[in-house]
Each structure stands twice: as C-alpha cells, then as structure tokens.
Coordinates of C-alpha atoms and ligand atoms in Angstrom, one line a residue:
X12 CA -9.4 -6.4 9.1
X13 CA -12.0 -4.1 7.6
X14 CA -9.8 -3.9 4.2
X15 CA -7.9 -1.3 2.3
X16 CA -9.2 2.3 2.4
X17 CA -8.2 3.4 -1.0
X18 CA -10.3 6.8 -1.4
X19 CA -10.4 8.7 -4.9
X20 CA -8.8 11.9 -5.2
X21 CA -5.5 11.0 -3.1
X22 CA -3.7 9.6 -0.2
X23 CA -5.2 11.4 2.1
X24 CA -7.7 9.9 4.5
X25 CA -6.1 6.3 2.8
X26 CA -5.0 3.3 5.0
X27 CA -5.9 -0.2 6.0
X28 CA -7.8 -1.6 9.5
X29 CA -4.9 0.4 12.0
X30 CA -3.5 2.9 9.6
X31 CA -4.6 6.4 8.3
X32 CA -2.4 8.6 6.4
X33 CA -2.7 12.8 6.7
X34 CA -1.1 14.2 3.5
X35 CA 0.6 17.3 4.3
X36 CA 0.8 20.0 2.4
X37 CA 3.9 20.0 0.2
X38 CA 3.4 18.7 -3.1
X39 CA 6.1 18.7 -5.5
X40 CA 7.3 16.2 -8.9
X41 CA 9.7 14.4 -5.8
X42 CA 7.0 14.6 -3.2
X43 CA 4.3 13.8 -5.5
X44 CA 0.5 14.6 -3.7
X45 CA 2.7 15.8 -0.7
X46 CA 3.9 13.5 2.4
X47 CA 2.1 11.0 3.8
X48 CA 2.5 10.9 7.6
X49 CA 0.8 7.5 9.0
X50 CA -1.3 7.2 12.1
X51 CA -0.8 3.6 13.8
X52 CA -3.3 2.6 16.6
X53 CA -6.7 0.9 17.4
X54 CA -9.8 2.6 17.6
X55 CA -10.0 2.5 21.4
X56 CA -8.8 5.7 22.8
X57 CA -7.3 4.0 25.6
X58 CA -4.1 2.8 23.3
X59 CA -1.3 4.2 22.7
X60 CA -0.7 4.8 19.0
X61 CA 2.1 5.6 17.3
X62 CA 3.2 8.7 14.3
X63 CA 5.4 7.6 11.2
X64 CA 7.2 10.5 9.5
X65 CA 5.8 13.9 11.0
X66 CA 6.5 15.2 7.3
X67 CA 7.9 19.1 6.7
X68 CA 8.0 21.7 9.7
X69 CA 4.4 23.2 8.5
X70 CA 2.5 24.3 10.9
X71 CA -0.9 23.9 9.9
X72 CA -0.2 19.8 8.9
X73 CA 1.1 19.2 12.2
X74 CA -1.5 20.9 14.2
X75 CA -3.8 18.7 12.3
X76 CA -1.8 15.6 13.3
X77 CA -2.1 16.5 17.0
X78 CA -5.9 17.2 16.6
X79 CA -6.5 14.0 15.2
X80 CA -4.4 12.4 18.2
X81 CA -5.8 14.5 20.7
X82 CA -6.3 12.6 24.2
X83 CA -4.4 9.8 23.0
X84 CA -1.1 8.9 24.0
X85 CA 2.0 9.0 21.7
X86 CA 4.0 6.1 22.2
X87 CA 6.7 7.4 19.5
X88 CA 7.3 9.2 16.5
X89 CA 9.1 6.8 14.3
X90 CA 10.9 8.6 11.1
X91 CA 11.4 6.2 7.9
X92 CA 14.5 8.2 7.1
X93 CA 16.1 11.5 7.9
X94 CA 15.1 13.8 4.7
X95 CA 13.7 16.9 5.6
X96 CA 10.2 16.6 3.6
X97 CA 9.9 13.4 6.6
X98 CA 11.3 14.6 9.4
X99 CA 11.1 18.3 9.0
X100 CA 8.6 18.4 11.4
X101 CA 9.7 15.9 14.3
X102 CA 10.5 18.5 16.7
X103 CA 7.5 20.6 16.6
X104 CA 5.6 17.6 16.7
X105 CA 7.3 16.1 19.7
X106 CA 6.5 19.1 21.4
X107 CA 2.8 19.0 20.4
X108 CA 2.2 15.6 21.4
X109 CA 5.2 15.0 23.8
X110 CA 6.5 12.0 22.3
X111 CA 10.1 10.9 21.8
X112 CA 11.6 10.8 17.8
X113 CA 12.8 7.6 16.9
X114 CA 15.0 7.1 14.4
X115 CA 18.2 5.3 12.5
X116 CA 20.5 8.4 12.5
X117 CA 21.2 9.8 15.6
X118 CA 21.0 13.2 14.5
X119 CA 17.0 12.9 14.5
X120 CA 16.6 11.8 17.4
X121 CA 15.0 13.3 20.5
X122 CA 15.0 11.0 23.3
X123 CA 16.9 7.8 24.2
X124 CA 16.2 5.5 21.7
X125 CA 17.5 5.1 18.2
X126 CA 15.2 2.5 15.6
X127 CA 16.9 0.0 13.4
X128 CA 16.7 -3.3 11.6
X129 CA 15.1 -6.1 13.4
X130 CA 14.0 -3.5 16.3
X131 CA 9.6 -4.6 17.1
X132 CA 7.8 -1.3 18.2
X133 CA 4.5 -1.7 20.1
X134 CA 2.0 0.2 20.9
X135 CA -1.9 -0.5 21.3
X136 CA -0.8 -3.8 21.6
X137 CA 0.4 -3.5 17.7
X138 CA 3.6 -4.3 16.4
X139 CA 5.8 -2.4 14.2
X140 CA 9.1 -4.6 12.8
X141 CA 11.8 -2.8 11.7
X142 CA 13.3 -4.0 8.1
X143 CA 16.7 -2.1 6.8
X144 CA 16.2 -1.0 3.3
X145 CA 19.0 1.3 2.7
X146 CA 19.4 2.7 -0.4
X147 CA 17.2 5.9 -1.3
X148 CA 19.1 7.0 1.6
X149 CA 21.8 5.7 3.6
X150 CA 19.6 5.3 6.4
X151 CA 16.0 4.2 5.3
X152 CA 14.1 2.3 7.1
X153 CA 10.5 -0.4 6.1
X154 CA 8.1 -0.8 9.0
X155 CA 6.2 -4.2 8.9
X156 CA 2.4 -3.8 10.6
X157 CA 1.8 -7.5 10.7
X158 CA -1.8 -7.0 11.8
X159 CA -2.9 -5.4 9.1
X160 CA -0.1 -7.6 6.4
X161 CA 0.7 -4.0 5.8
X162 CA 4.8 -2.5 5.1
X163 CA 5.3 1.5 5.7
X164 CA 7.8 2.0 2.9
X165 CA 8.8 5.6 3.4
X166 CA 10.7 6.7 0.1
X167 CA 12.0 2.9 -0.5
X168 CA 9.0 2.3 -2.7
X169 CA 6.4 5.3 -3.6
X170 CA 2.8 5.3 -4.5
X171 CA 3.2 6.4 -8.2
X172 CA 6.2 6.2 -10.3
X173 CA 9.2 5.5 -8.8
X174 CA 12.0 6.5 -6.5
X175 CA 15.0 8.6 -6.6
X176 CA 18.7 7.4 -5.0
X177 CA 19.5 10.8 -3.5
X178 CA 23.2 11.9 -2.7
X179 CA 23.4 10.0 0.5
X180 CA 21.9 7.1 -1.4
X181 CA 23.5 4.1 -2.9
X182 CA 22.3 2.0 -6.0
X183 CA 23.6 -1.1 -4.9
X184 CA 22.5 -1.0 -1.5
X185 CA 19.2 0.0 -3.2
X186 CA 18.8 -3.3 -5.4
X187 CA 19.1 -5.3 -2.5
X188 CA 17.3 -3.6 -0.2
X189 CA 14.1 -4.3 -3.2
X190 CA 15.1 -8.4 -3.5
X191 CA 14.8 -8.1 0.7
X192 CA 11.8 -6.5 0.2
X193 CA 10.3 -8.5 -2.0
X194 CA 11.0 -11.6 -0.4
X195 CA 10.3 -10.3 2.9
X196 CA 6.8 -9.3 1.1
X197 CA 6.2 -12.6 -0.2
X198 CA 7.4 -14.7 3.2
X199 CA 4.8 -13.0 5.1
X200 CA 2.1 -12.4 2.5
X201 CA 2.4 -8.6 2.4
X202 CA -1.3 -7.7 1.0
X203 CA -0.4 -3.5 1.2
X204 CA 2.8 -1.5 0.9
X205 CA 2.1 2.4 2.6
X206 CA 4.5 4.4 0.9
X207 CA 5.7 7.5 2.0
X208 CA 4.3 9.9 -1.0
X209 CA 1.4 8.5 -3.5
X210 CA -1.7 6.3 -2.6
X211 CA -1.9 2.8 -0.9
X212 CA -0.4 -0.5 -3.2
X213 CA -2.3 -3.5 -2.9
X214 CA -0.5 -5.8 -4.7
X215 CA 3.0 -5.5 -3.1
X216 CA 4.5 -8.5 -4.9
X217 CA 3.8 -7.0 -8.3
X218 CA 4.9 -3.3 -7.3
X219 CA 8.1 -4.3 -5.9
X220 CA 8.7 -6.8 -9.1
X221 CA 7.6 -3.5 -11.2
X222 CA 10.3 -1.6 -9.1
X223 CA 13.4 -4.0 -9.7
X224 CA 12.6 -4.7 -13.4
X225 CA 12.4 -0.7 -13.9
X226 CA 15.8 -0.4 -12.8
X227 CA 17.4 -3.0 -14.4
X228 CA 16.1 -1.4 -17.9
X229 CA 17.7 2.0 -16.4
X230 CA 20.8 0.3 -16.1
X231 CA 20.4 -0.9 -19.7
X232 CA 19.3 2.1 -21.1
X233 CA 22.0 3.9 -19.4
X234 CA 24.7 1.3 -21.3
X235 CA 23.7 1.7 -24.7
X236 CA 23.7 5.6 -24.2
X237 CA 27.2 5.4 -23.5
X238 CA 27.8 3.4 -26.0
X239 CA 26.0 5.8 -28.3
X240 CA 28.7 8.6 -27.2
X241 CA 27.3 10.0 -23.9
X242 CA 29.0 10.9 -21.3
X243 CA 27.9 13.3 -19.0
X244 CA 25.0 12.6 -16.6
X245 CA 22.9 15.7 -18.5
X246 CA 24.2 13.9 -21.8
X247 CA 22.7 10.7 -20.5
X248 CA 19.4 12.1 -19.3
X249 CA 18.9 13.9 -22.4
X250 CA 18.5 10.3 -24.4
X251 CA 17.1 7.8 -21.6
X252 CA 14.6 10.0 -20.2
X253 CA 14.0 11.9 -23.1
X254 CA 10.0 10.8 -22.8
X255 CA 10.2 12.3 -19.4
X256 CA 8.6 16.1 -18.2
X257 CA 12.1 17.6 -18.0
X258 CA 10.8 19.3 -14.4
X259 CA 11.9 16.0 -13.5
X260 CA 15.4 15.9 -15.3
X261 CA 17.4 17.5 -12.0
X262 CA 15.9 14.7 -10.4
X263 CA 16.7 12.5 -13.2
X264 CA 20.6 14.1 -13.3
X265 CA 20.5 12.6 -9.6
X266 CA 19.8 9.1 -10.5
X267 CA 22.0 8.8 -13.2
X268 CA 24.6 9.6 -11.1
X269 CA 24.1 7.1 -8.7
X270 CA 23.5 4.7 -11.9
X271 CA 26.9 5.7 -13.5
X272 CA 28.6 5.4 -9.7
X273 CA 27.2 1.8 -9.3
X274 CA 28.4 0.5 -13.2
X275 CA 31.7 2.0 -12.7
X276 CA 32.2 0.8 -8.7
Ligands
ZN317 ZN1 13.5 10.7 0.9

C-alpha cells in the first residue's frame, strides 16, 4: 500500500492505494468542500472498479466521473445512503457508465440488487464489506476496503466537524452505530476512515472516540439548558450552540430535535 494521499487544499484528488475521491461541485455548511464520490479499483485497466455515491445530479461532476472511468468497466454504483447531495446523480450516472445502483432502500435502486449489512462487493478482485450504521439516516451504510484498512463512511462520520441526525435519522440508532464503528475500527485495525464530505482521517480510532464524546457533551449541554428554562429547540440552540456561525443553527435546530426526541423516548 502506497499510503494515504492526503493533498492540501481539499478532498479532492485524496485517497489511499485503491481509492480516489472526485469532489463535486456543491459546497455548502452541510456538504462542507462539496461531495466526495470514491473511485474503487486497481490500476490495471483490465478490472472492474467500482463508484461510491455518484453525489448531486450535476452534469459537469459526473461527466468527469465517467472520464476518469473511461474504458473501464463499472461493476456497481454503490450509494452510502439515499440523500439527494449522494445519490442525486445515480441515474445519470448509470446511464453514462452503464452500471447498476446499489443500494439499502429500494427506491434507489436501478437494477436487481439491493446492498446491506454483511453484504461483500467485489470487483478488481477487491472487496467491499458492508457495515449497517444507521442513524444519520435510517438507511446508511459503512463500506470496509480491507485492502487498503480503509472504511467509506458516507455521512456517518465526516471529514471536518461533525454530523447531522437528519429527519429520517435516529439518535439512538446513531450512538450505536459509532460504538459498532469503533470497535469494528479497532478489530480490524482501520488505519483510514473516507468520509463522504471533508478530507481523508487517518487516525480512525481517535475520530470516532472524538465523535461519541462530542455527543455525549451535546446531550449534556442540552440537559442543563432545560434546566435553565429552555424549551423549544430554537430556545435550546440559542444557548448550546451559541459559539456556533448561526448559518449552521437550521442545521443545529435539526439535531436538537433528534437530541430532545432521543432523552424523552
Ligand atoms: Zn446525508
């Protein structure tokens, strides 16, 4: 393994020995740089290689995706979960490359085949292991690259910061999706995590430890402001994320929600 390629000035062009991530175009405080969308394969234009999370339907991206696969064969498009800023651009893809969409929830799929927990994907003679890590969504998905000790996290664990639970989330599914993680991580000696927005981790362990300990102080942050007299999820953001750019307080709003939802269920 030729190491981590952890270039300056972004995600893009990032990866490790049979990886490469093409940041689209869509940056945003939720999507941070913009979506990464992975390239899986060995050099050897004889393999088949595989696409993780096509990102949004933008034309330009996705032509660029296709370039860079062009003469190779696509053995899937796998999608990490269904939100639009992943998947948005599955179908135009498939069409480019003419490869099937895999996925957990059946309305993403195009093709036979569904994707989830414990499923292997190979192509190129790599192997992609499905984990189930719901809990940013209802139906993300990890993808484990044991030949590179490498974990595609999608929006379960992000390059920078941290993640949202979004509507179709769930908080509690969340905090043990992390502890799976993390062991998971540990069991296998996990030396990258490729997240789905934000630059390469290489020191899974301590990012996923980083992630769990952040929430727990959320949750406790999120106590004593109730028992300082707030009640409504603005009231709430308005004191625990008071040191936060309020662009991100809608986003903020969201996670409090799920917060409140998972002390009061
Ligand atoms: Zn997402």
């Amino acid at each position: 393994m030729s190491g981590l390629r952890i270039p300056l000035g972004g995600p893009d062009g990032s990866g490790t020995a049979h990886t490469l991530a093409l940041l689209a175009p869509n940056p945003s405080p939720m999507t941070l740089d913009g979506t990464n969308t992975w390239l899986i394969g060995r050099e050897d234009v004889e393999e088949d290689v595989l696409v993780v999370d096509p990102g949004p339907d933008d034309e330009a991206h996705l032509a660029r995706v296709a370039a860079r696969l062009a003469g190779r064969r696509v053995a899937a498009i796998l999608l990490t979960h269904g939100h639009d800023d992943h998947s948005g651009g599955a179908r135009r893809l498939s069409g480019l490359v003419g490869a099937p969409v895999r996925a957990l929830d059946p309305r993403h799929r195009l093709g036979e085949e569904g994707l989830a927990d414990g499923d292997v994907v190979t192509a190129g003679g790599l192997e992609l292991h499905v984990v189930g890590t719901p809990g940013h969504s209802f139906d993300s998905l990890c993808l484990w690259l044991p030949e590179d000790r490498a974990m595609l996290t999608g929006d379960t664990v992000l390059g920078r910061g941290t993640t949202v639970i979004a509507p179709d989330g769930d908080l509690a599914d969340y905090l043990r999706s992390l502890d799976r993680l993390r062991a998971t991580a540990e069991r296998v000696g996990a030396e990258a995590l490729l997240p789905g927005h934000g630059p390469v981790l290489a020191d899974p362990i301590g990012a996923l430890d980083g992630y769990v300990a952040h929430r727990r102080r959320r949750l406790d942050q999120i106590r004593a402001a109730r028992a300082r007299g707030a009640v409504t999820p603005r009231e709430i953001v308005e004191i625990v994320y008071a040191d936060v750019d309020p662009s991100l307080w809608p986003a903020a709003e969201m996670s409090v929600r799920a917060q409140l939802g998972y002390l009061e269920g």
